[in-house]
Coordinates of C-alpha atoms in Angstrom, one line a residue:
X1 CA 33.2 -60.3 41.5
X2 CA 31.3 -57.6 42.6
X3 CA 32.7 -54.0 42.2
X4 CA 34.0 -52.5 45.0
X5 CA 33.3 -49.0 44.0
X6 CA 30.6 -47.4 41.9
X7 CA 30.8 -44.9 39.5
X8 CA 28.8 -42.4 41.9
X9 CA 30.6 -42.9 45.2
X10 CA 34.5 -42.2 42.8
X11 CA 32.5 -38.8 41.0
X12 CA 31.2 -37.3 44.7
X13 CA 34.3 -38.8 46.7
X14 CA 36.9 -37.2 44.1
X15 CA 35.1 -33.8 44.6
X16 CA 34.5 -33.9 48.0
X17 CA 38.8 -34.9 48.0
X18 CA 39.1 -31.8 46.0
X19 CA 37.4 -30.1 48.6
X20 CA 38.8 -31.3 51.8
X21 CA 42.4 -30.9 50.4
X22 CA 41.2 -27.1 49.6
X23 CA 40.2 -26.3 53.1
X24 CA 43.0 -28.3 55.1
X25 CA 45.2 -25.7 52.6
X26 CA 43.1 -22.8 53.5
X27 CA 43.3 -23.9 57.2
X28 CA 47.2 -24.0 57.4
X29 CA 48.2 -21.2 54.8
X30 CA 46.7 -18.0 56.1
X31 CA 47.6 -14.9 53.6
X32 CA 48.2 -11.6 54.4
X33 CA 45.5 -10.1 52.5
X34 CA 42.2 -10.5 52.3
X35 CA 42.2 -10.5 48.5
X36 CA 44.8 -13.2 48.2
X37 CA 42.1 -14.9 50.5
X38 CA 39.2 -14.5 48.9
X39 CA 41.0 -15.7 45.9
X40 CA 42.2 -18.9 46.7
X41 CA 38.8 -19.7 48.8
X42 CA 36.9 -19.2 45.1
X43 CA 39.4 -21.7 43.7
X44 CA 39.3 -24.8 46.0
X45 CA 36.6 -24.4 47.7
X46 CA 34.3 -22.7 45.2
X47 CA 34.6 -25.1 42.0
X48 CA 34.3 -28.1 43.9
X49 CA 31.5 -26.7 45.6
X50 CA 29.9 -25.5 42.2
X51 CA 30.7 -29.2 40.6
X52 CA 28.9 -30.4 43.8
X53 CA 25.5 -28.2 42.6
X54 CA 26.2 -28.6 39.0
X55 CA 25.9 -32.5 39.7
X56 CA 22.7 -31.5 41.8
X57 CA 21.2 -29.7 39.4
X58 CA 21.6 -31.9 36.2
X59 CA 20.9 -35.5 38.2
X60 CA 18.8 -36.2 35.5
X61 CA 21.1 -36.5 33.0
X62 CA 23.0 -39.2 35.2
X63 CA 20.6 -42.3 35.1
X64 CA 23.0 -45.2 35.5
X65 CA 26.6 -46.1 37.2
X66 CA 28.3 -45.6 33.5
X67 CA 26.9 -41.9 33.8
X68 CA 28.6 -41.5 36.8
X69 CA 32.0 -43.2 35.8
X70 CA 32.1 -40.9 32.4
X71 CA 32.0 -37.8 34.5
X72 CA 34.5 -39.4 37.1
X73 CA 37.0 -40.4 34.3
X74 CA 36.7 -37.3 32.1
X75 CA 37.6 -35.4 35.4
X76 CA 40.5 -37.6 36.0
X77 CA 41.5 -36.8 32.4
X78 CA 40.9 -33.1 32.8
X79 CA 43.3 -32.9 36.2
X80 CA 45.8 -35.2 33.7
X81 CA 46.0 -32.5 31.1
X82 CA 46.0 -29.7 33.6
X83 CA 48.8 -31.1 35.4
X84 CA 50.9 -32.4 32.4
X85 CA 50.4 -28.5 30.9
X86 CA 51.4 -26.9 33.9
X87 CA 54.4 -29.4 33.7
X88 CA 55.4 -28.3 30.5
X89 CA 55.2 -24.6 31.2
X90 CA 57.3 -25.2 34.2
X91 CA 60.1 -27.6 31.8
X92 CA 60.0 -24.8 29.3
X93 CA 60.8 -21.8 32.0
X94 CA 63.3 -24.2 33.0
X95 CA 65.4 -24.9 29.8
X96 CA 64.5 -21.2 28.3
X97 CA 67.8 -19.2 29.0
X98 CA 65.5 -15.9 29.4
X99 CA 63.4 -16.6 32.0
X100 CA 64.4 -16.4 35.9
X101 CA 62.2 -18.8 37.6
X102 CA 60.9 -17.8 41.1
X103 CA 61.5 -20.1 43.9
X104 CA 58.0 -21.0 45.1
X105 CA 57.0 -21.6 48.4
X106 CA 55.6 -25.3 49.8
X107 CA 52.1 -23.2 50.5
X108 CA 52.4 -21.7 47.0
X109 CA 53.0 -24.4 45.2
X110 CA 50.4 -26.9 46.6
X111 CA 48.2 -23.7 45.9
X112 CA 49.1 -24.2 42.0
X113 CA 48.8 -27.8 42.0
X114 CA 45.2 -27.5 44.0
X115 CA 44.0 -25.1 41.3
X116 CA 45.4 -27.2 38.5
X117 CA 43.5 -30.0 39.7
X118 CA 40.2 -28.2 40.4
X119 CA 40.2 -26.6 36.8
X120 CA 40.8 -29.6 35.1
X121 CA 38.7 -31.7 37.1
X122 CA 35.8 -28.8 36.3
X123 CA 36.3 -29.0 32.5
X124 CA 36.6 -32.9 32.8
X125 CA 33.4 -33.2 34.1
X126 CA 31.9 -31.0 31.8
X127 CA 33.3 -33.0 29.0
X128 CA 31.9 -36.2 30.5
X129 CA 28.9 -34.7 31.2
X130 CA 28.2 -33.7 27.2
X131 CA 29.4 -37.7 26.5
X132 CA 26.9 -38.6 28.5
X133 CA 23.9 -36.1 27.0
X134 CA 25.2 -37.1 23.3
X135 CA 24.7 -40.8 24.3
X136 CA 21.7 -39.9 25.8
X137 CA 20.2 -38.0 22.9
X138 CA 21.6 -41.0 20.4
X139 CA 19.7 -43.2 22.2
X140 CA 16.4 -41.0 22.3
X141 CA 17.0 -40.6 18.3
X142 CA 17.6 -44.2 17.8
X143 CA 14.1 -45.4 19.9
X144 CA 12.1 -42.8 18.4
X145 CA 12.8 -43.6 15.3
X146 CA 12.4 -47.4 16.0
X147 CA 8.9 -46.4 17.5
X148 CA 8.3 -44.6 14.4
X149 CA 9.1 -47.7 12.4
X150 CA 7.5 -50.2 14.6
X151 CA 4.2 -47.6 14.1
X152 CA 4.4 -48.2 10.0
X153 CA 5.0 -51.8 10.3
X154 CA 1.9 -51.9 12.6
X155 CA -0.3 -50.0 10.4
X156 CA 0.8 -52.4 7.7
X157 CA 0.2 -55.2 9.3
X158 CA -2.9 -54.0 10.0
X159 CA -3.6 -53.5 6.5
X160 CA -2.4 -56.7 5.5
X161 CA -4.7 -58.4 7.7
X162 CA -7.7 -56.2 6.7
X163 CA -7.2 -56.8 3.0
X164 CA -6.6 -60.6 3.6
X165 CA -9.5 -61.3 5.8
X166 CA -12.5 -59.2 3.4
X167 CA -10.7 -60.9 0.3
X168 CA -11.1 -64.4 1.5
X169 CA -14.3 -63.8 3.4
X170 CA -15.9 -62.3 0.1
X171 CA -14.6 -65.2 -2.2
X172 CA -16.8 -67.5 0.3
X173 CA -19.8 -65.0 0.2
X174 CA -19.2 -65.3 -3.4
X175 CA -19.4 -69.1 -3.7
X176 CA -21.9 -69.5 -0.8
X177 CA -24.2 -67.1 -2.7
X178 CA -23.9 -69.4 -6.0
X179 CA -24.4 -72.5 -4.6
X180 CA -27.5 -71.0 -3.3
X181 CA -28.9 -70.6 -6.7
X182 CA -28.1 -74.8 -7.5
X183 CA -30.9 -75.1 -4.5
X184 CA -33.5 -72.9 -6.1
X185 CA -33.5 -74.6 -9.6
X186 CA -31.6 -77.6 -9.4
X187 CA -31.7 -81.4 -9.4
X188 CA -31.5 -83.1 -6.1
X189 CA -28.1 -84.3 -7.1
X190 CA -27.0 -80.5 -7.5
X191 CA -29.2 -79.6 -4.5
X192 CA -27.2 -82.0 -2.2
X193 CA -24.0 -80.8 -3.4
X194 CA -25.2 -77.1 -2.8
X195 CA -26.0 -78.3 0.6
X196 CA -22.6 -79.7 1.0
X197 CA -20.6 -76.7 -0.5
X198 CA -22.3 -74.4 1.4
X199 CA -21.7 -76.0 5.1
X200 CA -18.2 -76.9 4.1
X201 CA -17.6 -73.4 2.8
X202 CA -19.0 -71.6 5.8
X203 CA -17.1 -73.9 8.4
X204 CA -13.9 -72.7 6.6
X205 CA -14.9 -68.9 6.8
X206 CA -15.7 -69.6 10.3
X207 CA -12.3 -71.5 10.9
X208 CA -10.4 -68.8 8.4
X209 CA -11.8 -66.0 11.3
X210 CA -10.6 -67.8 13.9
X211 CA -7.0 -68.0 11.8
X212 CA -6.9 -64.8 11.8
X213 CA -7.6 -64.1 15.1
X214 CA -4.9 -66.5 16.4
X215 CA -2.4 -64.6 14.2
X216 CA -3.1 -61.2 15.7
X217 CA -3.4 -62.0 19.3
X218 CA 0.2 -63.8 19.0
X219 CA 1.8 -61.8 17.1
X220 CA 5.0 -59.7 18.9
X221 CA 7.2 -59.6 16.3
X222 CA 6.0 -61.1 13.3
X223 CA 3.9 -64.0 12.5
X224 CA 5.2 -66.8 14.0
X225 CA 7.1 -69.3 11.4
X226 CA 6.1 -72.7 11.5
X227 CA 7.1 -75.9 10.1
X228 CA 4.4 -77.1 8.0
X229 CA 3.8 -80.4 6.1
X230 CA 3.4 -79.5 2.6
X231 CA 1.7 -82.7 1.4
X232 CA -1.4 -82.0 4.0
X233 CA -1.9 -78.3 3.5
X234 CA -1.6 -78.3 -0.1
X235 CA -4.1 -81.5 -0.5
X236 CA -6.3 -80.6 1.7
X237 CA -6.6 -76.7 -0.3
X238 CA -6.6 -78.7 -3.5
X239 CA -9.6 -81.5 -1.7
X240 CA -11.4 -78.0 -1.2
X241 CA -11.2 -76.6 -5.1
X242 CA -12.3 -79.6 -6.7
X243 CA -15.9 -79.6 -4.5
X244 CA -16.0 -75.4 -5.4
X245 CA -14.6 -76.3 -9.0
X246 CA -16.1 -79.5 -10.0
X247 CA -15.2 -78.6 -13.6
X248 CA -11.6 -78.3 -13.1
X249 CA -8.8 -81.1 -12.9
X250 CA -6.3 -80.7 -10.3
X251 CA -3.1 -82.9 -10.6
X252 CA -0.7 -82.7 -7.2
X253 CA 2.3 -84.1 -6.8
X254 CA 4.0 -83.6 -3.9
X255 CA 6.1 -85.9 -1.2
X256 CA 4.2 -87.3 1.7
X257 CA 7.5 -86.3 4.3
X258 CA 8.1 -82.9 3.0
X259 CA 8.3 -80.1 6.0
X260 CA 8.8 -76.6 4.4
X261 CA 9.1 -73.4 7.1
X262 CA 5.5 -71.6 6.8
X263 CA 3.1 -70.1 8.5
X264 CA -0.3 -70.1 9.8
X265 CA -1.6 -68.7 6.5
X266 CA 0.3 -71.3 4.1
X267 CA -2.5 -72.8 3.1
X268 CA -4.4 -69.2 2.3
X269 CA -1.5 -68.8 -0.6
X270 CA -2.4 -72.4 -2.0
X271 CA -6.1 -71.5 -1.5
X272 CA -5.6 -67.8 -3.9
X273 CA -3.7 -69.7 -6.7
X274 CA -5.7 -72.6 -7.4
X275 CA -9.1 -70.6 -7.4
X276 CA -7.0 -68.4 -9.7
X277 CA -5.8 -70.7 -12.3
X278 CA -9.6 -72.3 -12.4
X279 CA -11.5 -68.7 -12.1
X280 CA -9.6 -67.2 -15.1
X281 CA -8.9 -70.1 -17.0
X282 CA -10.9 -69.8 -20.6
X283 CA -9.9 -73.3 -21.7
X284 CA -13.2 -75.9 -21.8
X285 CA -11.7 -77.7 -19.5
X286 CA -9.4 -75.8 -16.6
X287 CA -6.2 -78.1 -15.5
X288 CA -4.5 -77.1 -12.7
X289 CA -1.4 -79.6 -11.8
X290 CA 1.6 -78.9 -9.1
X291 CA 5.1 -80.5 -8.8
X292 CA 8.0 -80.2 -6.5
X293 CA 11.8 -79.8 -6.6
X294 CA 14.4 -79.1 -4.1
X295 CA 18.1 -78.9 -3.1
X296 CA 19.9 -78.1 -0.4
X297 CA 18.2 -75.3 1.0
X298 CA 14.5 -74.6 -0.5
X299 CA 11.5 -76.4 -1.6
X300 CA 10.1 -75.0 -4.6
X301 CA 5.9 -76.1 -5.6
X302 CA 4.5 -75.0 -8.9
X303 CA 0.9 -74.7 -9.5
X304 CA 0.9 -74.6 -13.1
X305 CA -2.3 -74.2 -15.1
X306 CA -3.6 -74.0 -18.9
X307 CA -5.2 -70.8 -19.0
X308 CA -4.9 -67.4 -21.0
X309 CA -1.3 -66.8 -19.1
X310 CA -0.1 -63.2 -17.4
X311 CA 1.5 -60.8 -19.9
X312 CA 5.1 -59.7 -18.3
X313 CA 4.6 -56.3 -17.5
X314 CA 1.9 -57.9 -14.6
X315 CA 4.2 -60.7 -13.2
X316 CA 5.9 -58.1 -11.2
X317 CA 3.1 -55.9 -11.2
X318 CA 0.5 -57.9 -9.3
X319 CA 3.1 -58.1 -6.5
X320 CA 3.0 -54.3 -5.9
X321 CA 0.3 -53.3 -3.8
X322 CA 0.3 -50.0 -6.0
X323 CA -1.3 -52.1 -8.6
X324 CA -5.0 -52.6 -7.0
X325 CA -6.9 -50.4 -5.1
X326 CA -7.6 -51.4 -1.2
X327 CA -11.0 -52.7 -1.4
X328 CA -10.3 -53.9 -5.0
X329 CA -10.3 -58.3 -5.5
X330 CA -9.4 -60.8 -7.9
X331 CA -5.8 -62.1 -9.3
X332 CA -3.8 -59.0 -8.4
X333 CA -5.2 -58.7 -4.6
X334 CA -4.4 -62.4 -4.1
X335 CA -1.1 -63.2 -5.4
X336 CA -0.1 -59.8 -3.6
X337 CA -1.4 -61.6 -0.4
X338 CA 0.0 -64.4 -1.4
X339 CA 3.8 -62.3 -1.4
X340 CA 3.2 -60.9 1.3
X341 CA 2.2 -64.1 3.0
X342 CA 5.4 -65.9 1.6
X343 CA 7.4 -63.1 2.7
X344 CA 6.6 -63.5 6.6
X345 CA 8.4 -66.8 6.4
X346 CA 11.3 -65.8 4.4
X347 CA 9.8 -67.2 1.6
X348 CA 9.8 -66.1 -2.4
X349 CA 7.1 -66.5 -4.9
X350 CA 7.2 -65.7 -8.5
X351 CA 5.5 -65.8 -11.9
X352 CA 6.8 -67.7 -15.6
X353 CA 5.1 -68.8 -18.5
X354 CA 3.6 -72.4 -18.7
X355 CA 4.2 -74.5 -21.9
X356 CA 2.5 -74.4 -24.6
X357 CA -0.1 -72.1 -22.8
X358 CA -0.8 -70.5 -19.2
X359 CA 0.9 -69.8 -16.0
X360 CA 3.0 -71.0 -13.8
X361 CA 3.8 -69.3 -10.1
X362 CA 6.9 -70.6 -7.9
X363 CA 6.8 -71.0 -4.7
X364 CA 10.1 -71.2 -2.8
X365 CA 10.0 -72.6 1.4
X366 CA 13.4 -72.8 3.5
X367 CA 13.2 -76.7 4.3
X368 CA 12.4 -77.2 7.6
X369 CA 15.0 -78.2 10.7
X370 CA 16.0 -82.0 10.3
X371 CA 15.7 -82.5 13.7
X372 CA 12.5 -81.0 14.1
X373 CA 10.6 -81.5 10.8
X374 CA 9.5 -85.0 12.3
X375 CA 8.2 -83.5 15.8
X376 CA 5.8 -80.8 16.8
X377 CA 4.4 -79.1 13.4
X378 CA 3.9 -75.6 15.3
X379 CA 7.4 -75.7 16.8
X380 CA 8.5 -72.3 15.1
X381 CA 10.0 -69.0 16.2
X382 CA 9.5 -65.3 15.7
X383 CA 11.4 -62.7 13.4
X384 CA 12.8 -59.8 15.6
X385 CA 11.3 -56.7 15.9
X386 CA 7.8 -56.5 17.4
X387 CA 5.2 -55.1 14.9
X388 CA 1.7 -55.3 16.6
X389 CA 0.5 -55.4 19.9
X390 CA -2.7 -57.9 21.6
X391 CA -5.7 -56.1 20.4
X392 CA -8.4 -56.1 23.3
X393 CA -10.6 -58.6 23.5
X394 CA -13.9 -58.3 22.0

């Protein structure tokens, strides 16, 4: 139902009362001197003319209907507390043995009543008016500091993605450039595998751009969680290490029909850890083997290995980005990009000892929606609060 009345038209139409009733007095109650006049023309006719201008003047500070009805109602309450203390002063002259009470005329007394109702309407307003600039400057408080938060998130985003992309696009530089030396001097078996390693390594630079890409041009609050297949992503990262790290042995275990809540970078945290637990493994012969467990809730994968282990004072550590410099690489830049990674799906990840020798990092997904986890892989939503903007095209 639509309201009949705004909180504008009951502001200006109780003034403009105030001042109708004030001249229709004025008109029919002459005094006899010109002071007694003058007097009562400065009380009804001048404060509801000066609330008039006062709203005139500050019509900024009145921006919506609920402006308006906070200066209507605290003028209401003001004319309530005007007349109930004019009340009591007129109870108390009453019942007080000492005091003779005048007997006031009709014109004198709708004179009192008049002014009682223009003073407090006057101070009512002003009250509602100061409500109003409190909430006002509340609010301003409140967006500019969500503007200056929304400016730190952005420049860590930013940062995140920076330090993501060169670490990843070095690593394939890196290999690239080694396979590169099997062509100069090596047999045509390792000269065909060079080949391979190289094209296969450069297509997923080229696709891990375009990732990235995707990810900032969509992002408006967060990057956008996912359900993912685990059993793909993590086979396909592990199908990847064993061409870069023929050396190594790679055990995975995981359920075919297993959807965890990811991202579009999931498969970057698989990528860091096994090239991790192969490129600073000292054993002859690096193993790298991962299991899964679950309950209710969570998915947790292990990607276990039997190298040299992380002493505890870096299995927090590495997860700080205090602990490396920006353009620094290796262990500590990825499994902090692996956290942070982890983190934009509500995810956890974390570091134990392996037995009898090496590490072991947990990761831990939310399971993906039941009714979902079978449909549309990128059916996914957004965390609240928007943290970058569409960077222009290039």
């Amino acid at each position: 139902m639509p309201n009949l009345i705004g909180g504008r038209q009951a502001l200006y139409g109780g003034i403009l009362a105030h001042l109708v009733l004030g001249t229709i007095h004025l008109l029919f109650h002459a005094h006899e001197t010109v002071f007694q006049s003058l007097f009562e023309v400065s009380i009804l006719i001048g404060i509801p003319a000066a609330m008039l201008g006062f709203l005139h003047q500050r019509n900024e500070d009145f921006t919506s209907d609920t402006d308006y009805w906070r200066g209507a109602i605290g003028g209401s309450l003001g004319m309530s507390v005007a007349f109930t203390l004019y009340g009591l002063h007129l109870l108390d002259s009453r019942l007080s043995p000492d005091v003779t009470m005048e007997v006031l005329t009709a014109a004198d007394a709708a004179f009192i009543l008049l002014m009682a109702a223009n003073t407090g309407g006057v101070a009512g307003l002003l009250f509602g008016w100061q409500q109003v600039r409190v909430r006002k400057r509340a609010g301003q408080v409140e967006r500019a500091k969500a503007a200056a938060e929304l400016s730190n998130r952005h420049e860590q985003r930013l940062l995140f993605l920076n330090r993501i992309l060169r670490h990843h696009v070095l690593n394939g530089l890196t290999v690239i450039l080694g396979a590169v030396e099997g062509l100069k001097d090596g047999s045509p078996r390792n000269r065909q595998r060079s080949i391979e390693l190289i094209e296969n390594r450069s297509e997923r630079m080229a696709e891990y751009v375009e990732d990235i890409r995707s990810v900032v041009t969509t992002l408006a609050g967060e990057i956008p969680i996912t359900n993912v297949k685990l059993a793909e992503v993590l086979e396909e990262e592990v199908s990847v290490a064993r061409r870069i790290f023929p050396e190594a042995e790679f055990d995975v275990n995981v359920p075919d029909e297993m959807y965890v809540r990811g991202n579009e970078l999931t498969g970057v945290v698989f990528e860091n850890l096994l090239e991790n637990a192969v490129k600073h493994n000292d054993s002859d012969t690096p193993r790298v083997w991962s299991d899964v467990t679950e309950d209710e809730d969570a998915v947790r994968v292990s990607i276990a290995d039997n190298g040299p282990g992380i002493s505890d004072e870096y299995k927090t550590g590495y997860f700080e980005r205090g602990e490396h410099g920006q353009d620094s690489l290796g262990e500590g830049l990825g499994l902090y990009l692996a956290e942070t990674t982890m983190s934009l799906s509500d995810g956890d990840i974390w570091i134990e000892d392996n037995e009898p020798r090496g590490t072991r990092v947990i990761l831990e997904f939310r399971k993906a929606d039941r009714d979902i986890a079978h449909g549309d892989g990128a059916s996914g939503q957004r965390k609240t609060g928007a943290d970058l903007t569409e960077p222009p095209t290039e």
